[in-house]
Amino acid sequence: MGLQELLKNELLISALMAWAAAQIIKMLIYAAMNHTLDFHRLVGDGGMPSGHSATVTAMAVTAGLEYGLASSIFGIAAIMAIVVMHDAMGVRREAGKHAKALDELLALAGSDVNDEVKLGGFLGRTALLVICGAVIGLIVAFLRH
């Protein structure tokens, strides 16, 4: 099993391309809003659009296009996509709210909290971020097919 065989894996390539597209867009949006280019946004979690949603959507759509909607591969990929996106809007979003509240409490207490110690960051996801990521995944999967 070599690299050449791995590069023929349509699900993997579509998912990775969707993730890369989302991360590049995320970095460009961050740069436009903050007037600074932060290359950490290329690999960082959170922010607009959701790289997680783009990845799993591209994987599920590609599975449906390649193997059919009745295939087990599509079923597994679709359930994985639903779980990841639901988690992003639920658990991760709530964890992000808690982290932000803790940061505010530390600031009110007079604690010297620098950016590296802050908990809030880009953890939580809104429905809009998840939907935008899913649209990117959908577009990448259809363009590759």
Short mmCIF file of N, CA and C in Angstrom, two decimals:
data_model
loop_
_atom_site.label_atom_id
_atom_site.label_comp_id
_atom_site.label_asym_id
_atom_site.label_seq_id
_atom_site.Cartn_x
_atom_site.Cartn_y
_atom_site.Cartn_z
N MET A 1 0.85 -1.18 0.00
CA MET A 1 0.00 0.00 0.00
C MET A 1 0.90 1.24 0.00
N GLY A 2 0.97 1.91 -1.13
CA GLY A 2 1.86 3.04 -1.25
C GLY A 2 1.14 4.36 -1.30
N LEU A 3 1.93 5.39 -1.43
CA LEU A 3 1.41 6.75 -1.50
C LEU A 3 0.51 6.94 -2.71
N GLN A 4 0.87 6.31 -3.81
CA GLN A 4 0.08 6.43 -5.04
C GLN A 4 -1.34 5.91 -4.82
N GLU A 5 -1.45 4.81 -4.11
CA GLU A 5 -2.77 4.24 -3.81
C GLU A 5 -3.55 5.15 -2.87
N LEU A 6 -2.86 5.71 -1.90
CA LEU A 6 -3.50 6.62 -0.94
C LEU A 6 -4.04 7.86 -1.64
N LEU A 7 -3.32 8.35 -2.63
CA LEU A 7 -3.76 9.54 -3.36
C LEU A 7 -4.95 9.29 -4.27
N LYS A 8 -5.33 8.03 -4.43
CA LYS A 8 -6.52 7.67 -5.21
C LYS A 8 -7.78 7.60 -4.34
N ASN A 9 -7.62 7.78 -3.05
CA ASN A 9 -8.74 7.71 -2.12
C ASN A 9 -9.55 9.01 -2.21
N GLU A 10 -10.65 8.97 -2.95
CA GLU A 10 -11.46 10.16 -3.20
C GLU A 10 -12.03 10.76 -1.93
N LEU A 11 -12.47 9.93 -0.99
CA LEU A 11 -13.02 10.46 0.26
C LEU A 11 -11.96 11.25 1.02
N LEU A 12 -10.78 10.68 1.13
CA LEU A 12 -9.70 11.32 1.86
C LEU A 12 -9.28 12.63 1.19
N ILE A 13 -9.08 12.59 -0.12
CA ILE A 13 -8.63 13.78 -0.84
C ILE A 13 -9.69 14.88 -0.78
N SER A 14 -10.95 14.54 -0.99
CA SER A 14 -12.03 15.55 -0.92
C SER A 14 -12.10 16.17 0.47
N ALA A 15 -12.03 15.33 1.49
CA ALA A 15 -12.10 15.83 2.87
C ALA A 15 -10.93 16.76 3.18
N LEU A 16 -9.72 16.37 2.78
CA LEU A 16 -8.55 17.20 3.05
C LEU A 16 -8.58 18.50 2.25
N MET A 17 -9.07 18.44 1.03
CA MET A 17 -9.17 19.65 0.22
C MET A 17 -10.20 20.62 0.81
N ALA A 18 -11.31 20.09 1.29
CA ALA A 18 -12.34 20.94 1.91
C ALA A 18 -11.80 21.57 3.19
N TRP A 19 -11.08 20.79 3.98
CA TRP A 19 -10.48 21.33 5.20
C TRP A 19 -9.50 22.45 4.85
N ALA A 20 -8.64 22.22 3.85
CA ALA A 20 -7.66 23.23 3.45
C ALA A 20 -8.36 24.50 2.95
N ALA A 21 -9.40 24.32 2.14
CA ALA A 21 -10.14 25.49 1.62
C ALA A 21 -10.74 26.29 2.77
N ALA A 22 -11.36 25.61 3.72
CA ALA A 22 -11.97 26.29 4.87
C ALA A 22 -10.91 27.02 5.70
N GLN A 23 -9.77 26.40 5.90
CA GLN A 23 -8.72 27.01 6.72
C GLN A 23 -8.13 28.24 6.02
N ILE A 24 -7.96 28.17 4.71
CA ILE A 24 -7.44 29.33 3.97
C ILE A 24 -8.45 30.47 4.03
N ILE A 25 -9.73 30.15 3.81
CA ILE A 25 -10.77 31.18 3.90
C ILE A 25 -10.81 31.78 5.30
N LYS A 26 -10.68 30.92 6.31
CA LYS A 26 -10.68 31.37 7.71
C LYS A 26 -9.54 32.36 7.95
N MET A 27 -8.36 32.04 7.44
CA MET A 27 -7.21 32.92 7.63
C MET A 27 -7.43 34.26 6.92
N LEU A 28 -8.01 34.23 5.72
CA LEU A 28 -8.25 35.46 4.96
C LEU A 28 -9.31 36.33 5.63
N ILE A 29 -10.36 35.71 6.16
CA ILE A 29 -11.39 36.46 6.88
C ILE A 29 -10.80 37.11 8.12
N TYR A 30 -10.01 36.34 8.86
CA TYR A 30 -9.35 36.87 10.06
C TYR A 30 -8.45 38.04 9.70
N ALA A 31 -7.71 37.91 8.60
CA ALA A 31 -6.80 38.97 8.16
C ALA A 31 -7.58 40.23 7.78
N ALA A 32 -8.69 40.05 7.09
CA ALA A 32 -9.51 41.19 6.68
C ALA A 32 -10.11 41.91 7.89
N MET A 33 -10.52 41.16 8.89
CA MET A 33 -11.17 41.76 10.06
C MET A 33 -10.17 42.36 11.05
N ASN A 34 -8.98 41.77 11.14
CA ASN A 34 -8.01 42.20 12.14
C ASN A 34 -6.80 42.92 11.55
N HIS A 35 -6.77 43.07 10.24
CA HIS A 35 -5.69 43.76 9.54
C HIS A 35 -4.32 43.17 9.86
N THR A 36 -4.28 41.88 10.05
CA THR A 36 -3.03 41.17 10.30
C THR A 36 -3.15 39.75 9.79
N LEU A 37 -2.07 39.24 9.24
CA LEU A 37 -2.05 37.88 8.71
C LEU A 37 -1.53 36.94 9.78
N ASP A 38 -2.39 36.05 10.26
CA ASP A 38 -2.03 35.10 11.32
C ASP A 38 -2.04 33.70 10.73
N PHE A 39 -0.86 33.16 10.45
CA PHE A 39 -0.76 31.84 9.83
C PHE A 39 -1.20 30.72 10.76
N HIS A 40 -1.33 31.01 12.06
CA HIS A 40 -1.85 30.00 12.99
C HIS A 40 -3.31 29.66 12.66
N ARG A 41 -4.02 30.59 12.02
CA ARG A 41 -5.41 30.34 11.64
C ARG A 41 -5.50 29.24 10.59
N LEU A 42 -4.39 28.94 9.91
CA LEU A 42 -4.39 27.86 8.91
C LEU A 42 -4.60 26.49 9.55
N VAL A 43 -4.17 26.34 10.77
CA VAL A 43 -4.30 25.04 11.44
C VAL A 43 -5.15 25.12 12.71
N GLY A 44 -5.54 26.33 13.11
CA GLY A 44 -6.29 26.49 14.35
C GLY A 44 -7.75 26.10 14.21
N ASP A 45 -8.33 25.72 15.32
CA ASP A 45 -9.75 25.38 15.38
C ASP A 45 -10.57 26.64 15.58
N GLY A 46 -11.85 26.54 15.29
CA GLY A 46 -12.77 27.64 15.51
C GLY A 46 -12.66 28.70 14.44
N GLY A 47 -13.59 29.63 14.46
CA GLY A 47 -13.60 30.71 13.50
C GLY A 47 -14.46 30.38 12.28
N MET A 48 -14.57 31.37 11.42
CA MET A 48 -15.43 31.27 10.23
C MET A 48 -14.59 30.94 9.02
N PRO A 49 -14.93 29.93 8.28
CA PRO A 49 -15.96 28.90 8.44
C PRO A 49 -15.40 27.71 9.23
N SER A 50 -16.26 26.79 9.56
CA SER A 50 -15.86 25.61 10.31
C SER A 50 -15.12 24.61 9.41
N GLY A 51 -13.85 24.40 9.71
CA GLY A 51 -13.06 23.41 8.98
C GLY A 51 -13.55 21.99 9.25
N HIS A 52 -14.02 21.76 10.47
CA HIS A 52 -14.54 20.44 10.81
C HIS A 52 -15.77 20.11 9.94
N SER A 53 -16.67 21.08 9.83
CA SER A 53 -17.88 20.86 9.04
C SER A 53 -17.55 20.68 7.56
N ALA A 54 -16.63 21.47 7.06
CA ALA A 54 -16.22 21.33 5.66
C ALA A 54 -15.66 19.94 5.41
N THR A 55 -14.84 19.45 6.31
CA THR A 55 -14.19 18.15 6.16
C THR A 55 -15.20 17.01 6.14
N VAL A 56 -16.07 16.96 7.14
CA VAL A 56 -17.00 15.84 7.22
C VAL A 56 -18.09 15.91 6.17
N THR A 57 -18.46 17.13 5.76
CA THR A 57 -19.46 17.25 4.70
C THR A 57 -18.89 16.76 3.38
N ALA A 58 -17.66 17.17 3.06
CA ALA A 58 -17.02 16.71 1.83
C ALA A 58 -16.89 15.19 1.83
N MET A 59 -16.54 14.63 2.98
CA MET A 59 -16.40 13.18 3.09
C MET A 59 -17.74 12.49 2.83
N ALA A 60 -18.80 12.98 3.45
CA ALA A 60 -20.11 12.34 3.30
C ALA A 60 -20.66 12.50 1.88
N VAL A 61 -20.55 13.69 1.32
CA VAL A 61 -21.06 13.91 -0.04
C VAL A 61 -20.27 13.07 -1.04
N THR A 62 -18.96 13.02 -0.88
CA THR A 62 -18.14 12.20 -1.78
C THR A 62 -18.50 10.74 -1.65
N ALA A 63 -18.76 10.28 -0.44
CA ALA A 63 -19.17 8.88 -0.23
C ALA A 63 -20.47 8.60 -0.96
N GLY A 64 -21.41 9.53 -0.87
CA GLY A 64 -22.69 9.35 -1.56
C GLY A 64 -22.53 9.35 -3.07
N LEU A 65 -21.68 10.22 -3.58
CA LEU A 65 -21.46 10.29 -5.03
C LEU A 65 -20.68 9.09 -5.56
N GLU A 66 -19.72 8.62 -4.79
CA GLU A 66 -18.85 7.52 -5.23
C GLU A 66 -19.49 6.14 -5.04
N TYR A 67 -20.17 5.94 -3.92
CA TYR A 67 -20.65 4.60 -3.55
C TYR A 67 -22.17 4.48 -3.53
N GLY A 68 -22.88 5.59 -3.66
CA GLY A 68 -24.33 5.57 -3.64
C GLY A 68 -24.89 5.84 -2.25
N LEU A 69 -26.10 6.37 -2.24
CA LEU A 69 -26.73 6.74 -0.98
C LEU A 69 -27.16 5.53 -0.16
N ALA A 70 -27.24 4.36 -0.77
CA ALA A 70 -27.61 3.15 -0.05
C ALA A 70 -26.40 2.41 0.52
N SER A 71 -25.20 2.92 0.27
CA SER A 71 -23.99 2.22 0.72
C SER A 71 -23.73 2.42 2.21
N SER A 72 -23.09 1.44 2.80
CA SER A 72 -22.69 1.54 4.21
C SER A 72 -21.68 2.66 4.40
N ILE A 73 -20.81 2.85 3.43
CA ILE A 73 -19.79 3.90 3.53
C ILE A 73 -20.46 5.27 3.63
N PHE A 74 -21.48 5.52 2.80
CA PHE A 74 -22.19 6.79 2.89
C PHE A 74 -22.88 6.90 4.24
N GLY A 75 -23.52 5.84 4.70
CA GLY A 75 -24.21 5.87 6.00
C GLY A 75 -23.29 6.25 7.14
N ILE A 76 -22.13 5.62 7.17
CA ILE A 76 -21.14 5.91 8.22
C ILE A 76 -20.67 7.36 8.12
N ALA A 77 -20.35 7.80 6.91
CA ALA A 77 -19.86 9.17 6.72
C ALA A 77 -20.94 10.20 7.08
N ALA A 78 -22.19 9.93 6.71
CA ALA A 78 -23.28 10.86 7.00
C ALA A 78 -23.50 10.98 8.51
N ILE A 79 -23.51 9.86 9.22
CA ILE A 79 -23.69 9.89 10.68
C ILE A 79 -22.52 10.61 11.34
N MET A 80 -21.31 10.35 10.86
CA MET A 80 -20.14 11.04 11.41
C MET A 80 -20.27 12.55 11.20
N ALA A 81 -20.72 12.97 10.02
CA ALA A 81 -20.89 14.40 9.73
C ALA A 81 -21.92 15.02 10.67
N ILE A 82 -23.03 14.33 10.85
CA ILE A 82 -24.08 14.84 11.74
C ILE A 82 -23.57 14.98 13.17
N VAL A 83 -22.86 13.98 13.65
CA VAL A 83 -22.34 14.01 15.02
C VAL A 83 -21.34 15.16 15.19
N VAL A 84 -20.42 15.29 14.25
CA VAL A 84 -19.39 16.34 14.35
C VAL A 84 -20.03 17.73 14.33
N MET A 85 -20.96 17.96 13.40
CA MET A 85 -21.58 19.28 13.30
C MET A 85 -22.49 19.58 14.49
N HIS A 86 -23.21 18.57 14.97
CA HIS A 86 -24.05 18.75 16.16
C HIS A 86 -23.19 19.07 17.37
N ASP A 87 -22.09 18.36 17.50
CA ASP A 87 -21.16 18.60 18.61
C ASP A 87 -20.59 20.01 18.54
N ALA A 88 -20.25 20.46 17.33
CA ALA A 88 -19.68 21.80 17.17
C ALA A 88 -20.65 22.88 17.63
N MET A 89 -21.93 22.68 17.34
CA MET A 89 -22.93 23.69 17.72
C MET A 89 -23.42 23.50 19.15
N GLY A 90 -23.19 22.36 19.73
CA GLY A 90 -23.68 22.09 21.08
C GLY A 90 -22.59 22.13 22.12
N VAL A 91 -21.91 21.02 22.28
CA VAL A 91 -20.92 20.88 23.35
C VAL A 91 -19.79 21.89 23.22
N ARG A 92 -19.21 22.00 22.02
CA ARG A 92 -18.08 22.93 21.84
C ARG A 92 -18.52 24.38 22.03
N ARG A 93 -19.72 24.70 21.59
CA ARG A 93 -20.22 26.08 21.76
C ARG A 93 -20.39 26.40 23.24
N GLU A 94 -20.98 25.47 23.98
CA GLU A 94 -21.16 25.69 25.42
C GLU A 94 -19.82 25.76 26.14
N ALA A 95 -18.88 24.90 25.75
CA ALA A 95 -17.54 24.95 26.35
C ALA A 95 -16.89 26.29 26.07
N GLY A 96 -17.10 26.82 24.87
CA GLY A 96 -16.57 28.13 24.52
C GLY A 96 -17.17 29.23 25.39
N LYS A 97 -18.47 29.15 25.65
CA LYS A 97 -19.12 30.15 26.52
C LYS A 97 -18.55 30.08 27.93
N HIS A 98 -18.35 28.86 28.43
CA HIS A 98 -17.78 28.71 29.77
C HIS A 98 -16.36 29.25 29.83
N ALA A 99 -15.58 28.97 28.81
CA ALA A 99 -14.20 29.44 28.78
C ALA A 99 -14.16 30.97 28.76
N LYS A 100 -15.03 31.58 27.98
CA LYS A 100 -15.08 33.04 27.91
C LYS A 100 -15.47 33.63 29.27
N ALA A 101 -16.45 33.00 29.92
CA ALA A 101 -16.88 33.48 31.24
C ALA A 101 -15.73 33.36 32.26
N LEU A 102 -14.98 32.28 32.20
CA LEU A 102 -13.84 32.11 33.11
C LEU A 102 -12.78 33.17 32.84
N ASP A 103 -12.53 33.47 31.57
CA ASP A 103 -11.58 34.53 31.23
C ASP A 103 -12.02 35.86 31.81
N GLU A 104 -13.32 36.16 31.71
CA GLU A 104 -13.85 37.42 32.24
C GLU A 104 -13.73 37.47 33.76
N LEU A 105 -13.99 36.34 34.41
CA LEU A 105 -13.85 36.29 35.87
C LEU A 105 -12.40 36.51 36.30
N LEU A 106 -11.48 35.90 35.57
CA LEU A 106 -10.06 36.10 35.89
C LEU A 106 -9.66 37.56 35.70
N ALA A 107 -10.17 38.19 34.65
CA ALA A 107 -9.87 39.59 34.41
C ALA A 107 -10.46 40.48 35.51
N LEU A 108 -11.70 40.18 35.94
CA LEU A 108 -12.32 40.96 37.01
C LEU A 108 -11.58 40.80 38.33
N ALA A 109 -11.00 39.62 38.53
CA ALA A 109 -10.27 39.35 39.77
C ALA A 109 -8.88 40.00 39.75
N GLY A 110 -8.56 40.62 38.62
CA GLY A 110 -7.27 41.30 38.53
C GLY A 110 -6.14 40.38 38.14
N SER A 111 -6.45 39.20 37.71
CA SER A 111 -5.42 38.26 37.29
C SER A 111 -4.81 38.73 35.98
N ASP A 112 -3.51 38.61 35.87
CA ASP A 112 -2.81 39.01 34.65
C ASP A 112 -2.90 37.86 33.65
N VAL A 113 -3.93 37.89 32.81
CA VAL A 113 -4.18 36.82 31.84
C VAL A 113 -3.73 37.28 30.46
N ASN A 114 -2.68 36.65 29.95
CA ASN A 114 -2.25 37.00 28.60
C ASN A 114 -2.96 36.13 27.58
N ASP A 115 -2.77 36.40 26.31
CA ASP A 115 -3.49 35.69 25.23
C ASP A 115 -3.22 34.19 25.23
N GLU A 116 -2.03 33.77 25.66
CA GLU A 116 -1.70 32.35 25.65
C GLU A 116 -2.40 31.58 26.75
N VAL A 117 -2.78 32.27 27.82
CA VAL A 117 -3.43 31.63 28.97
C VAL A 117 -4.95 31.64 28.83
N LYS A 118 -5.49 32.57 28.04
CA LYS A 118 -6.94 32.68 27.90
C LYS A 118 -7.55 31.37 27.41
N LEU A 119 -8.72 31.07 27.94
CA LEU A 119 -9.40 29.83 27.60
C LEU A 119 -10.36 29.98 26.43
N GLY A 120 -10.99 31.14 26.29
CA GLY A 120 -12.05 31.37 25.30
C GLY A 120 -11.65 31.09 23.87
N GLY A 121 -10.82 31.90 23.33
CA GLY A 121 -10.30 31.72 21.98
C GLY A 121 -11.37 31.50 20.93
N PHE A 122 -11.21 30.46 20.13
CA PHE A 122 -12.10 30.18 19.01
C PHE A 122 -12.84 28.86 19.20
N LEU A 123 -13.13 28.49 20.42
CA LEU A 123 -13.64 27.15 20.70
C LEU A 123 -15.04 26.89 20.17
N GLY A 124 -15.99 27.73 20.47
CA GLY A 124 -17.38 27.46 20.13
C GLY A 124 -17.75 27.76 18.69
N ARG A 125 -18.84 27.16 18.23
CA ARG A 125 -19.28 27.37 16.86
C ARG A 125 -20.76 27.74 16.83
N THR A 126 -21.10 28.71 16.00
CA THR A 126 -22.50 29.05 15.79
C THR A 126 -23.01 28.25 14.60
N ALA A 127 -24.30 28.24 14.43
CA ALA A 127 -24.89 27.53 13.30
C ALA A 127 -24.38 28.09 11.98
N LEU A 128 -24.19 29.41 11.90
CA LEU A 128 -23.71 30.03 10.66
C LEU A 128 -22.31 29.52 10.29
N LEU A 129 -21.41 29.42 11.25
CA LEU A 129 -20.07 28.92 10.98
C LEU A 129 -20.10 27.48 10.49
N VAL A 130 -20.95 26.67 11.10
CA VAL A 130 -21.09 25.27 10.72
C VAL A 130 -21.69 25.15 9.32
N ILE A 131 -22.72 25.93 9.05
CA ILE A 131 -23.37 25.90 7.73
C ILE A 131 -22.40 26.35 6.64
N CYS A 132 -21.65 27.41 6.90
CA CYS A 132 -20.68 27.88 5.90
C CYS A 132 -19.62 26.81 5.64
N GLY A 133 -19.17 26.14 6.67
CA GLY A 133 -18.21 25.05 6.49
C GLY A 133 -18.81 23.92 5.68
N ALA A 134 -20.07 23.58 5.97
CA ALA A 134 -20.74 22.51 5.24
C ALA A 134 -20.90 22.87 3.76
N VAL A 135 -21.19 24.13 3.48
CA VAL A 135 -21.33 24.57 2.08
C VAL A 135 -19.99 24.42 1.35
N ILE A 136 -18.90 24.77 2.01
CA ILE A 136 -17.57 24.60 1.40
C ILE A 136 -17.32 23.12 1.11
N GLY A 137 -17.64 22.25 2.06
CA GLY A 137 -17.47 20.81 1.86
C GLY A 137 -18.30 20.31 0.69
N LEU A 138 -19.52 20.78 0.59
CA LEU A 138 -20.42 20.40 -0.50
C LEU A 138 -19.85 20.83 -1.86
N ILE A 139 -19.39 22.06 -1.92
CA ILE A 139 -18.84 22.58 -3.17
C ILE A 139 -17.59 21.80 -3.58
N VAL A 140 -16.68 21.57 -2.63
CA VAL A 140 -15.45 20.82 -2.96
C VAL A 140 -15.79 19.43 -3.45
N ALA A 141 -16.71 18.74 -2.77
CA ALA A 141 -17.06 17.37 -3.18
C ALA A 141 -17.64 17.34 -4.59
N PHE A 142 -18.53 18.28 -4.90
CA PHE A 142 -19.13 18.30 -6.24
C PHE A 142 -18.12 18.71 -7.31
N LEU A 143 -17.24 19.65 -6.99
CA LEU A 143 -16.22 20.06 -7.96
C LEU A 143 -15.25 18.92 -8.25
N ARG A 144 -14.90 18.15 -7.22
CA ARG A 144 -13.97 17.02 -7.43
C ARG A 144 -14.64 15.88 -8.18
N HIS A 145 -15.94 15.74 -8.01
CA HIS A 145 -16.64 14.61 -8.66
C HIS A 145 -16.85 14.96 -10.13
#
